[in-house]
Each structure stands twice: as structure tokens, then as C-alpha cells.
Short mmCIF file of C-alpha atoms and ligand atoms in Angstrom, two decimals:
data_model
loop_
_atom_site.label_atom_id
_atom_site.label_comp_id
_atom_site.label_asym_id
_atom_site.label_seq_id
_atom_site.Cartn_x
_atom_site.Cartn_y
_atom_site.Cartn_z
CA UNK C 113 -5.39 196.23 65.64
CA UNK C 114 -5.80 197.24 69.51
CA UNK C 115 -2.83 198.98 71.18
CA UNK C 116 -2.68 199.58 74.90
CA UNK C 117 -0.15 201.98 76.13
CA UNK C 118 1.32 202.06 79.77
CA UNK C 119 2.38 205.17 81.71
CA UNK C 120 2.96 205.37 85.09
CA UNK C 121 5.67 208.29 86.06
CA UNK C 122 6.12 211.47 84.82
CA UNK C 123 8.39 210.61 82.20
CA UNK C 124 6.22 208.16 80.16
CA UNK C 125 4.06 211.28 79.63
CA UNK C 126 6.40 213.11 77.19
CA UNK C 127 7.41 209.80 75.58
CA UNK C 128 3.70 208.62 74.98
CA UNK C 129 2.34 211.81 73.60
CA UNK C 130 4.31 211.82 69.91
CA UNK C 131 3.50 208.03 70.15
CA UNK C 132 0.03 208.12 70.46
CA UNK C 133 -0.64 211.06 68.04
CA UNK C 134 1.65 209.28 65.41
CA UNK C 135 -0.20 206.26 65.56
CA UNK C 136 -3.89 208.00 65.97
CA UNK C 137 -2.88 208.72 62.19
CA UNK C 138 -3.40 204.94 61.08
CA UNK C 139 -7.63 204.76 61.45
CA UNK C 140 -7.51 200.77 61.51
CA UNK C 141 -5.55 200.87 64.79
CA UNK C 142 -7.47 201.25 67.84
CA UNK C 143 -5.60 202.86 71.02
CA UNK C 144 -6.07 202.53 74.64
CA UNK C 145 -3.80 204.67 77.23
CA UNK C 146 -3.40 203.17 80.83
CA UNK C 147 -1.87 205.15 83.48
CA UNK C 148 -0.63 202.85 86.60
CA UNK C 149 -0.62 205.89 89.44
CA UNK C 150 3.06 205.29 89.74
CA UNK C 151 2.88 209.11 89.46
CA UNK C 152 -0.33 210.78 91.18
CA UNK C 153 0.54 214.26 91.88
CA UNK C 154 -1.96 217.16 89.84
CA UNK C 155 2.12 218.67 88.86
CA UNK C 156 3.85 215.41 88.08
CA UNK C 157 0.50 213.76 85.83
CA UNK C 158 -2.36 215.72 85.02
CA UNK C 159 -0.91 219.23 83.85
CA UNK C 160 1.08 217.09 81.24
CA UNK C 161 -1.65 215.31 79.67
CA UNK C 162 -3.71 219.09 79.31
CA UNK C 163 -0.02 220.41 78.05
CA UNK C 164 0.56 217.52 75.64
CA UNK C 165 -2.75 217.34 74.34
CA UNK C 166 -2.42 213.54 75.12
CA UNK C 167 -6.37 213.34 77.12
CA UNK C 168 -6.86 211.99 80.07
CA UNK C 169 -6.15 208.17 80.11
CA UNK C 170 -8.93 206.22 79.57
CA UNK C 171 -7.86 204.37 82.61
CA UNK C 172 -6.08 205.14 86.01
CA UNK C 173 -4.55 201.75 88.01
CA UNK C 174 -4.45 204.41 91.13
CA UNK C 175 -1.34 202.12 92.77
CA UNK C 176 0.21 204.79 94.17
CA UNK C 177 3.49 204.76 96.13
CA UNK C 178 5.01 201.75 97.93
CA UNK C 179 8.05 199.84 97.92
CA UNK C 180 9.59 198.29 94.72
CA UNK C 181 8.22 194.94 95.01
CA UNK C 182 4.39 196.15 96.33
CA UNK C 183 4.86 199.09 93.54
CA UNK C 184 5.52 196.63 90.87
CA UNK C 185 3.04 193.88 92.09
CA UNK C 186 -0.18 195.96 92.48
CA UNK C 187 0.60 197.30 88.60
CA UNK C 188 1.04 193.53 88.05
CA UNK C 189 -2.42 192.18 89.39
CA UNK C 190 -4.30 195.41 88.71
CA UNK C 191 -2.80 195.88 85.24
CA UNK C 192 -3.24 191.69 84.23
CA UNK C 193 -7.02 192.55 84.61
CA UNK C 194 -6.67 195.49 81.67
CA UNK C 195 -4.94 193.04 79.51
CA UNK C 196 -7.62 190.17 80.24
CA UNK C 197 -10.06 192.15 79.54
CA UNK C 198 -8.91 193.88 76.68
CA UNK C 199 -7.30 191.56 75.00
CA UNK C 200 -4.63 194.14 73.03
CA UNK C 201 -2.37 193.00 70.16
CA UNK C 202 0.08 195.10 71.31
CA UNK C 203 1.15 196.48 74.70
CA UNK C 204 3.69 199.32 74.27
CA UNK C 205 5.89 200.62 77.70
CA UNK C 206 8.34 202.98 77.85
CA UNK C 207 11.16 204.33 79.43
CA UNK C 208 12.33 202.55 82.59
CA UNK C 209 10.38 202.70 85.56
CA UNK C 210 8.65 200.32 87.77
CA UNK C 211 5.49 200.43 85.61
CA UNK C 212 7.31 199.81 82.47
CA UNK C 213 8.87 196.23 83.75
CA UNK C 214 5.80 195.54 85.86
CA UNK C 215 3.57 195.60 82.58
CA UNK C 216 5.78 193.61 80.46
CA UNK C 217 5.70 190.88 82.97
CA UNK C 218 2.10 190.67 82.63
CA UNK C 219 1.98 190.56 78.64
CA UNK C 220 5.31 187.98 78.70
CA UNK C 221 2.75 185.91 80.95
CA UNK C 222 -0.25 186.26 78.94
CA UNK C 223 1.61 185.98 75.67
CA UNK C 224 0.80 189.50 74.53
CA UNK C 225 2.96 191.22 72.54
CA UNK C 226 5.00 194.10 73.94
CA UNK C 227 6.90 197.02 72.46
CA UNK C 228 9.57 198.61 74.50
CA UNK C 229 9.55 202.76 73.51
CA UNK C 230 13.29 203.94 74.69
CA UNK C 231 15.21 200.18 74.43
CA UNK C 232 18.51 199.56 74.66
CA UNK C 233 19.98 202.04 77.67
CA UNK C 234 22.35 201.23 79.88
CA UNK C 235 23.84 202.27 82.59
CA UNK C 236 25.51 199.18 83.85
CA UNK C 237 24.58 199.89 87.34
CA UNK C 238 22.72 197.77 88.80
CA UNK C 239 21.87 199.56 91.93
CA UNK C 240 19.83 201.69 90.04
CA UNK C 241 16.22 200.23 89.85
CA UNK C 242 15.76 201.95 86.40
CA UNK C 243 18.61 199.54 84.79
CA UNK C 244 16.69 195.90 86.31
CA UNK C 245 13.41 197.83 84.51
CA UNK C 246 15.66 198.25 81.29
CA UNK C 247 17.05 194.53 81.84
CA UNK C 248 14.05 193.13 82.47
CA UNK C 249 11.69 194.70 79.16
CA UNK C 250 13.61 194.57 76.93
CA UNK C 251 14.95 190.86 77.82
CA UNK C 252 10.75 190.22 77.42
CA UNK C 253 9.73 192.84 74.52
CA UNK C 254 8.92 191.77 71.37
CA UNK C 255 10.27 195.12 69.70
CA UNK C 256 12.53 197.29 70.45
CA UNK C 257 12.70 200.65 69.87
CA UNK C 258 15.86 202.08 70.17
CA UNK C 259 16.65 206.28 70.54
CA UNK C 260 20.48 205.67 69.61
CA UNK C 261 23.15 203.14 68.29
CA UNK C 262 24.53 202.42 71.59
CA UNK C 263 21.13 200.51 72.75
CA UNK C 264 21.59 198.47 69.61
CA UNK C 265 24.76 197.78 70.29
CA UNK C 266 23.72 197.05 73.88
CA UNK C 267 20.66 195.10 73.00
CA UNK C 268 23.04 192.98 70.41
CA UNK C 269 25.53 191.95 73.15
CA UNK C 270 22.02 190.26 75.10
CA UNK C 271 21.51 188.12 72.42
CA UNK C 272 18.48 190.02 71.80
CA UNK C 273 17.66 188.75 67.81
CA UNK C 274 18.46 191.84 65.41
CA UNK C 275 15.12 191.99 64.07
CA UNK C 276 13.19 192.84 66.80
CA UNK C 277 15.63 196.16 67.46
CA UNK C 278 14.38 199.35 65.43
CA UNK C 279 16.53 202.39 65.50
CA UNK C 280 14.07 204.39 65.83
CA UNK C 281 15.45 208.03 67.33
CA UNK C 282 14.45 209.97 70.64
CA UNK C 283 11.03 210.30 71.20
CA UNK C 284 11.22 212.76 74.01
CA UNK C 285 13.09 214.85 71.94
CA UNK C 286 10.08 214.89 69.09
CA UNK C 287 7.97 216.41 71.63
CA UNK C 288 10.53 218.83 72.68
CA UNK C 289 10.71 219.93 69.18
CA UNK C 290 6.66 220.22 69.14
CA UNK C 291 6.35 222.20 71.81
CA UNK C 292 9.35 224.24 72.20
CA UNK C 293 7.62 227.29 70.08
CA UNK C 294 4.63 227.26 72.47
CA UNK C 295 6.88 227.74 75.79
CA UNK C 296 8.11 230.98 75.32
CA UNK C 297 5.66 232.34 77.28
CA UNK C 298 5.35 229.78 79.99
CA UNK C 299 8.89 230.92 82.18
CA UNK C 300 7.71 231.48 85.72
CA UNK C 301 7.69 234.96 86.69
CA UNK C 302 10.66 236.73 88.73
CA UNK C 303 13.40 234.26 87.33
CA UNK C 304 16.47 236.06 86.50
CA UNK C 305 18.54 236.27 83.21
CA UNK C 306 21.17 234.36 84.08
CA UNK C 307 20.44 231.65 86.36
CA UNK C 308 21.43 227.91 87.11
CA UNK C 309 18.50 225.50 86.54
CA UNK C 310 18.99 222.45 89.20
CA UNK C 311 16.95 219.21 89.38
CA UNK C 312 17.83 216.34 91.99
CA UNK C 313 15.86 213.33 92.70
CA UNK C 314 17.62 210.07 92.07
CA UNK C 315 18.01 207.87 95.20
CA UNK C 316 21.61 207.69 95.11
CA UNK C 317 21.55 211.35 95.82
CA UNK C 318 18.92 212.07 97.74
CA UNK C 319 18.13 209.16 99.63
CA UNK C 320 21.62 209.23 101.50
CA UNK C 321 21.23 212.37 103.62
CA UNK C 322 24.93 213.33 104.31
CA UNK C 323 25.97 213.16 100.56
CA UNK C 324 22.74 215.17 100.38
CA UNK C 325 23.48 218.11 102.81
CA UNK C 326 26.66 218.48 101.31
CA UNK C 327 25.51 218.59 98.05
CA UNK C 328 22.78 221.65 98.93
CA UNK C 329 25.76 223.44 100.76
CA UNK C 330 27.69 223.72 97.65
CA UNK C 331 25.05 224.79 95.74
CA UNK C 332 24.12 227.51 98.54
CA UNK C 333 27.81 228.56 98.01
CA UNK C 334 27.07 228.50 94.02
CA UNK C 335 24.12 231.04 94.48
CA UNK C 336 26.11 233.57 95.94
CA UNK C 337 27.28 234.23 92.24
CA UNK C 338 24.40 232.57 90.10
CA UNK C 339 20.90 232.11 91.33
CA UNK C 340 19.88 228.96 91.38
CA UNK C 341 16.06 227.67 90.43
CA UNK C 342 15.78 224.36 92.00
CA UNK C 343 11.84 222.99 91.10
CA UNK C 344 11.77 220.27 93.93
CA UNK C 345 10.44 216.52 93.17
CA UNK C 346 8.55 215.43 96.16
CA UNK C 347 10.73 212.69 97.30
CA UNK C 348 13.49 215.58 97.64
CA UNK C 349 11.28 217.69 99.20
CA UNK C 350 10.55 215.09 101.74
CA UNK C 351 14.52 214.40 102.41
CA UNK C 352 14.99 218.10 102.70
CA UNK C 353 12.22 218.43 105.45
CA UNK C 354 14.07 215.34 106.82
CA UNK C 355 17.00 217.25 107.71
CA UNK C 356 15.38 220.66 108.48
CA UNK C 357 15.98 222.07 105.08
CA UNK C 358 13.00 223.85 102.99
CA UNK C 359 12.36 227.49 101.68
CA UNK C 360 12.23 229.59 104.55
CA UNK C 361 15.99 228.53 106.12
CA UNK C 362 17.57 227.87 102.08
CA UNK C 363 18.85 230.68 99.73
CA UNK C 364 18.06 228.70 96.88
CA UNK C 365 14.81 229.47 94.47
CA UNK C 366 12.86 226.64 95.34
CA UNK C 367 9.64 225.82 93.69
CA UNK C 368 7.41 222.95 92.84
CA UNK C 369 7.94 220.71 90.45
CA UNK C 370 7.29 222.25 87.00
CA UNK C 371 4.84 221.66 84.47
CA UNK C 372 6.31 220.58 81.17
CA UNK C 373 6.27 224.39 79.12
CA UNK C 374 7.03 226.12 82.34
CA UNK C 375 10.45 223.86 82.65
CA UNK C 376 11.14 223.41 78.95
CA UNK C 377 11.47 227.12 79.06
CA UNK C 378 13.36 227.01 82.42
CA UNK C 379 15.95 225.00 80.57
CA UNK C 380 16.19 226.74 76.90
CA UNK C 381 17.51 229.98 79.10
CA UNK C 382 19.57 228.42 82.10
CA UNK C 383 23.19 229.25 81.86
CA UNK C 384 23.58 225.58 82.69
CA UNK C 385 21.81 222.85 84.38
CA UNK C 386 22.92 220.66 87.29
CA UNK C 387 20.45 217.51 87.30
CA UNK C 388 20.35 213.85 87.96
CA UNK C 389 17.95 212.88 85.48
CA UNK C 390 17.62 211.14 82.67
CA UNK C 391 15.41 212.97 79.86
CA UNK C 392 17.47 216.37 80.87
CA UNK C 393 20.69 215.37 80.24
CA UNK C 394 19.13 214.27 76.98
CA UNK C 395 17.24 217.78 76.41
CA UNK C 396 19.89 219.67 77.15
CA UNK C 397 22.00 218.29 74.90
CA UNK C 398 19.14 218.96 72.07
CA UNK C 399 19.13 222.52 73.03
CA UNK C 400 22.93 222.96 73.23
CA UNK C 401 22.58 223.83 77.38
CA UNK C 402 25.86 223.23 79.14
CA UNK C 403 24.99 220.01 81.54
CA UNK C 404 26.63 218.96 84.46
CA UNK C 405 25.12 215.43 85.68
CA UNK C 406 25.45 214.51 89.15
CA UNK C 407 26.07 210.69 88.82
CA UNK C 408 28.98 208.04 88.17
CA UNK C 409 27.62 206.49 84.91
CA UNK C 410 24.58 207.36 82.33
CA UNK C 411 22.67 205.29 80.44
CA UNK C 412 22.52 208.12 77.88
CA UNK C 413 26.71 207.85 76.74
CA UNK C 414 26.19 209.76 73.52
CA UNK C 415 24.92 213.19 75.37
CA UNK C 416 28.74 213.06 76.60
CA UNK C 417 30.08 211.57 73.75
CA UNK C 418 28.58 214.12 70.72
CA UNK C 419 26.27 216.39 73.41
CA UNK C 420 27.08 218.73 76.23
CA UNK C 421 26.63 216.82 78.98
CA UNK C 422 29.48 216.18 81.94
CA UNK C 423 29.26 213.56 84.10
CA UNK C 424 30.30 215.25 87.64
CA UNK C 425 30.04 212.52 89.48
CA UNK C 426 29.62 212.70 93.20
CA UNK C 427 32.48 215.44 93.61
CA UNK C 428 31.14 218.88 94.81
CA UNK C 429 35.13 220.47 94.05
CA UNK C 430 34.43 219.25 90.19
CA UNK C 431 31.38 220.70 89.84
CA UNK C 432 32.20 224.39 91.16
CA UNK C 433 35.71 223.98 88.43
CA UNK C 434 32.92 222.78 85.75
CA UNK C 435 30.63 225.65 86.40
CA UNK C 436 33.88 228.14 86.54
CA UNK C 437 34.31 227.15 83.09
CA UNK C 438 30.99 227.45 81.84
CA UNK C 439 30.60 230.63 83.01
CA UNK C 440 34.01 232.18 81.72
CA UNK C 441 32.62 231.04 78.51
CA UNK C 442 34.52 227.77 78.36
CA UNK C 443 31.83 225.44 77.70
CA UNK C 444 31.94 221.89 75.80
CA UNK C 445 29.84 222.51 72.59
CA UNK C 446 28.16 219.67 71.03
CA UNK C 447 25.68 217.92 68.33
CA UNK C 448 22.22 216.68 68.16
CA UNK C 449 22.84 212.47 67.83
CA UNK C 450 21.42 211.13 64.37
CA UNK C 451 17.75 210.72 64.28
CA UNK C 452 16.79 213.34 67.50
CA UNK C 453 14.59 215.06 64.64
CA UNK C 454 11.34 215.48 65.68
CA UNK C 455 9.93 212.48 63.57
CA UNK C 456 10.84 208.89 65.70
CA UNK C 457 7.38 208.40 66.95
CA UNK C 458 6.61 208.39 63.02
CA UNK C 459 8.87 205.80 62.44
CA UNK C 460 7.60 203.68 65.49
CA UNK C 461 3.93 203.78 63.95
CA UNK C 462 5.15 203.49 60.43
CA UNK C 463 6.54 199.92 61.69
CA UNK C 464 3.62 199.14 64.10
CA UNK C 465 1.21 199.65 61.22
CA UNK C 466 3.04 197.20 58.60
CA UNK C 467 3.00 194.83 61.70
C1 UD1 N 601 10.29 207.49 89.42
C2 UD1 N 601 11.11 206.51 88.58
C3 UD1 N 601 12.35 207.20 88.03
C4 UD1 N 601 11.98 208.47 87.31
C5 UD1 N 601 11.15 209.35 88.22
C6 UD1 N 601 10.72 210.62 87.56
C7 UD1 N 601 11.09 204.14 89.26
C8 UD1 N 601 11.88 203.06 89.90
N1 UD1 N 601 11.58 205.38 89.38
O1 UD1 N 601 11.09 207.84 90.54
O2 UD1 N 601 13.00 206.34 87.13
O3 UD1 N 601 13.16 209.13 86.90
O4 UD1 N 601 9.99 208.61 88.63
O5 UD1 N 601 10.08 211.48 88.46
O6 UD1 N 601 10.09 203.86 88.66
N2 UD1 N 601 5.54 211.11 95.14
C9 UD1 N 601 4.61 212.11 95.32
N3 UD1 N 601 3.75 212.39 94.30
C10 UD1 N 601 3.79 211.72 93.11
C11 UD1 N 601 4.73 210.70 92.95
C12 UD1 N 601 5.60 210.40 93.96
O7 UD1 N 601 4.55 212.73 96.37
O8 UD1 N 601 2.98 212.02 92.23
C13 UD1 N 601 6.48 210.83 96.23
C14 UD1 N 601 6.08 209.64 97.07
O9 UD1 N 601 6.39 209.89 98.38
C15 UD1 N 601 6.96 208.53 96.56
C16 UD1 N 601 8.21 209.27 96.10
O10 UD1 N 601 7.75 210.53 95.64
O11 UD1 N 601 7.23 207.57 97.53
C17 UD1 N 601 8.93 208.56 95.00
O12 UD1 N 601 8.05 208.23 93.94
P1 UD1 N 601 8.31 206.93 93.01
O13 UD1 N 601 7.31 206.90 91.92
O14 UD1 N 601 8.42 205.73 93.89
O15 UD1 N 601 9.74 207.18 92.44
P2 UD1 N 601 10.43 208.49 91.83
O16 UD1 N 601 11.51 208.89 92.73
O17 UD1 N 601 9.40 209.52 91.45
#
């Protein structure tokens, strides 16, 4: 059997790696990784493939940054020439980005079967682009492979046929379990013991400049009690030198975006993370770290339901009360969700290999 992975964005990277090891222990199947160039960056690629252990890809799509539609077209036409080519049995995406929906177009189209790695989330906004990517695979996936019950659930209410769904676990969490001996060593230098760990880069928040400011003023305010160690994705930085903001004129610790150890360890010691994304809220609520999510909704429910993540919303006065709390000790303990173990990737190729 041939398998061609996709990755394109940063995320896919720590998703893919327990993946493709799990599966590189079945000889008969052959693998293939193919990185679109969604994500390009030396700190947002390359130093997680050397960190994972992953190898390069075999091949790089180099498309780059662009709109939505030219993002998701040139993965389309460059990506349809892989699969042509190659002729895999199985394509497997994952997670929710552009790449992710742009390759399962092409395999719908060329009748080549597709697995969809992280299934089933939703946020039920759809002026998020990541929830059309979720709509979209797993409406054309084959399998399903979901991290928790509420994708099944989710997936069921589609009309998406049981048997395609496997309840699989969290992948990203397996790797967070591999590696989280190995990044003791890897915090940057000069961060203090007790600090905030921020991370901002949805558009909703960073893309509207006002809500924007505001939001870095009340974390300036924050950091005159608790330092704050903001690592900076690069369509941030970009808004931030859009309205004058960057190192020299912020008291925030700013630095650039981390490499997976360096930021695993970040996170295992923050006193409690403010963040927008997706995989943190999910990590954090692994590691028992207090999280306080800047959005309206989640496509992860269970890290507030059993975890210790907050949704905040888009409310600076709730987030200073939130942190109040934390701080005085007051946090909301949670669980680890059933099946964030350290083992889903085995189950994925355990089912890919009885295919
Ligand atoms: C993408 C994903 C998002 C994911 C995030 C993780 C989509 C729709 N969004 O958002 O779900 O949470 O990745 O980081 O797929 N840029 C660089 N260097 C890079 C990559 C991007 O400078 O290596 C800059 C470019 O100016 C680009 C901007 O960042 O225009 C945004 O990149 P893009 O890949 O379009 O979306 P993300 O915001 O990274």
C-alpha cells in the first residue's frame, strides 16, 4: 500500500510525526510526505521536522502565501500532479487548514481515498476559514479519525455513515507525551519563574486592528505584575508593525515564534497561558496549565468541559478577573479526555494496515 501525507502549516507537523512513525512500523506500507509551503518560514517548518525526527518531506509544493482561494488553488493544481503521478491508495490530511481541504478536493476528484487525521471539530463558526476546511474534508474523507466523542457526535449529525468515523484519540497530544522529557532543557534563556505565556494569531483578533490595540494594552497593563512572553507569529508581527507596535516601544517579552521543545517547555512552566489557538488550548489542558482562550466558541468543547481551558471571549475586563483568580490560586482544575494517551497514531495505523 502507498500512503501520501499532506502538511502545509505548522500544525500538521506535530500531528504527522506520531502518524508517520506509527505507520513506518507496518514494512508493506510505503509512505510519502508532501509539504504544500502553506508554511515556509525556517521557525514555523523546518526546525520541526529536525525536532520531530519526521525528515525532510520528500516533496515541497513551495505555494506560499496568498489569498484563500489562490492559497487553496495552487495546492490544488500543484498537489493534483503528486497524486497523478503517484498514484497513492491513501491520501491522509490533517487538521484544518487551507492545505488540508485543498488536498481532499483533489483525491474526491481523482477518486483517491482520503483519511482525515483530527475529524469531527467544530466550532460552528463559519467565519472562521478553519471550520469550511473541517466542513469541507470531512464531508469528502473516506475515514475519519476522530480525537474526541464530540466530533463523532458532530460527524453523526452530517450524515456522515458511522463506519467511516474512528475514535481514535489526540494525536498532537501523543507527540507531546514523546517529547515532553526531551524539553527540559530547551526553555529560552532569561525567562522568569513565574511568567504568562501569550500566543495571538487568529484573524478575528489580529486582523481587526482596534480590537487588536486594545487587546496589547491590557496585556501591557498585565505585565506590570506578571511578565509576559509573547513568541510572535508573523502575521501578528506584521499587524503590530501596522500600527507602530514592535519590541523597542512594547514592555512585553517578545520573541519569534518558537520551535516546538523551546515552546513545549514555555508552556509546562507558564503560570497560565492566554492564546487563540487551537492545539494550545488542547496542550494545556494535557499538562493541567490554567488557559484563558481569547475567542467566542472552540472547536475543542471538551478542554472546557473536563480541561482547564476558559473561553474569555473578546472581553479584556474578563480576562484581568480570570487571571486574578489564577494567580490567587483559584484556578479551574481539570482531566486529560479519554484516549489523550500517547498511543492514537497507533490506533490510526493499526486500522490503516487491516485496510
Ligand atoms: C494558518 C492556518 C491556521 C493555523 C495557523 C498556524 C489556514 C486558513 N490557517 O494560519 O488554521 O492555526 O496556520 O500557524 O490555513 N507567514 C510567514 N511565514 C510563514 C507563514 C506565513 O511570514 O512561514 C505570514 C505571511 O505573511 C502570511 C501570513 O503569515 O500571509 C499568514 O499565513 P497563512 O498560512 O495564510 O495563515 P496563518 O495565519 O499562518
Amino acid at each position: 500500500m502507498r500512503i501520501v501525507h499532506v502538511v502545509g502549516a505548522r500544525p500538521n507537523l506535530m500531528k504527522l510525526a506520531p502518524v508517520y512513525r506509527a505507520i513506518g512500523k507496518f514494512p508493506e506500507i510505503e509512505q510519502l510526505v508532501v509539504h504544500t509551503g502553506q508554511h515556509y518560514d525556517f521557525n514555523m517548518s523546518d526546525v520541526f521536522f529536525q525536532q520531530l525526527g519526521t525528515g525532510a518531506p520528500d516533496i515541497n509544493l513551495q505555494v506560499g502565501s496568498a489569498s484563500h482561494a489562490k492559497q487553496t488553488a495552487e495546492v490544488m493544481v500543484r498537489f493534483e500532479s503528486v497524486v497523478l503521478e503517484r498514484r497513492p491508495d491513501l491520501v491522509l490530511v490533517y487538521g484544518d487548514v487551507n492545505s488540508t481541504a485543498a488536498a481532499a478536493l483533489v483525491c474526491a476528484k481523482l477518486a483517491v481515498r482520503v483519511g482525515h487525521v483530527e475529524a469531527g471539530l467544530r466550532s460552528f463558526d463559519r467565519l472562521m476559514p478553519e471550520e469550511i476546511n473541517r466542513l469541507v474534508t470531512d464531508q469528502l474523507a473516506d475515514l475519519l479519525f476522530t480525537p474526541s466523542e464530540d466530533g463523532d457526535r458532530n460527524l453523526n449529525r452530517e450524515g456522515i455513515p458511522g463506519e467511516k468515523v474512528h475514535l481514535v484519540g489526540n494525536v498532537m497530544i501523543d507527540t507531546l507525551v514523546r517529547m515532553l522529557p526531551a524539553c527540559q532543557t530547551h526553555l529560552p534563556a532569561d525567562v522568569p519563574s513565574r511568567f504568562a505565556l501569550v500566543t495571538l494569531h487568529r484573524p478575528s483578533n489580529v486582523d481587526d486592528l482596534d480590537w487588536l490595540k486594545g487587546l496589547l494594552q491590557t496585556l501591557e497593563h498585565i505585565s506590570s505584575d506578571l511578565t509576559i512572553v509573547f513568541p510572535v507569529h508573523p502575521r501578528t508581527r506584521q499587524r503590530m508593525n501596522d500600527i507602530g507596535l514592535n519590541g523597542s516601544t512594547s514592555r512585553l517579552r517578545l520573541m519569534e515564534p518558537q520551535p516546538y521543545l523551546a515552546f513545549l517547555a514555555l508552556q509546562q512552566r507558564a503560570a497560565v497561558v492566554i492564546t487563540d489557538s487551537g492545539g494550545i488550548q488542547e496542550e494545556t489542558t494535557y499538562l493541567q496549565v490554567p488557559c484563558l482562550t481569547v475567542r467566542e466558541n472552540t472547536e475543542r468543547p471538551i478542554t472546557v468541559e473536563m480541561g482547564t481551558n476558559i473561553l474569555v471571549g473578546r472581553d479584556p475586563e474578563r480576562i484581568r478577573k480570570e487571571l486574578e483568580m489564577i494567580l490567587a490560586g483559584k484556578m479551574k482544575r481539570g482531566q486529560v479526555p479519554p484516549l489523550w494517551d500517547g498511543h492514537a497514531a497507533e490506533r490510526i495505523a493499526e486500522i490503516i494496515a487491516g485496510l
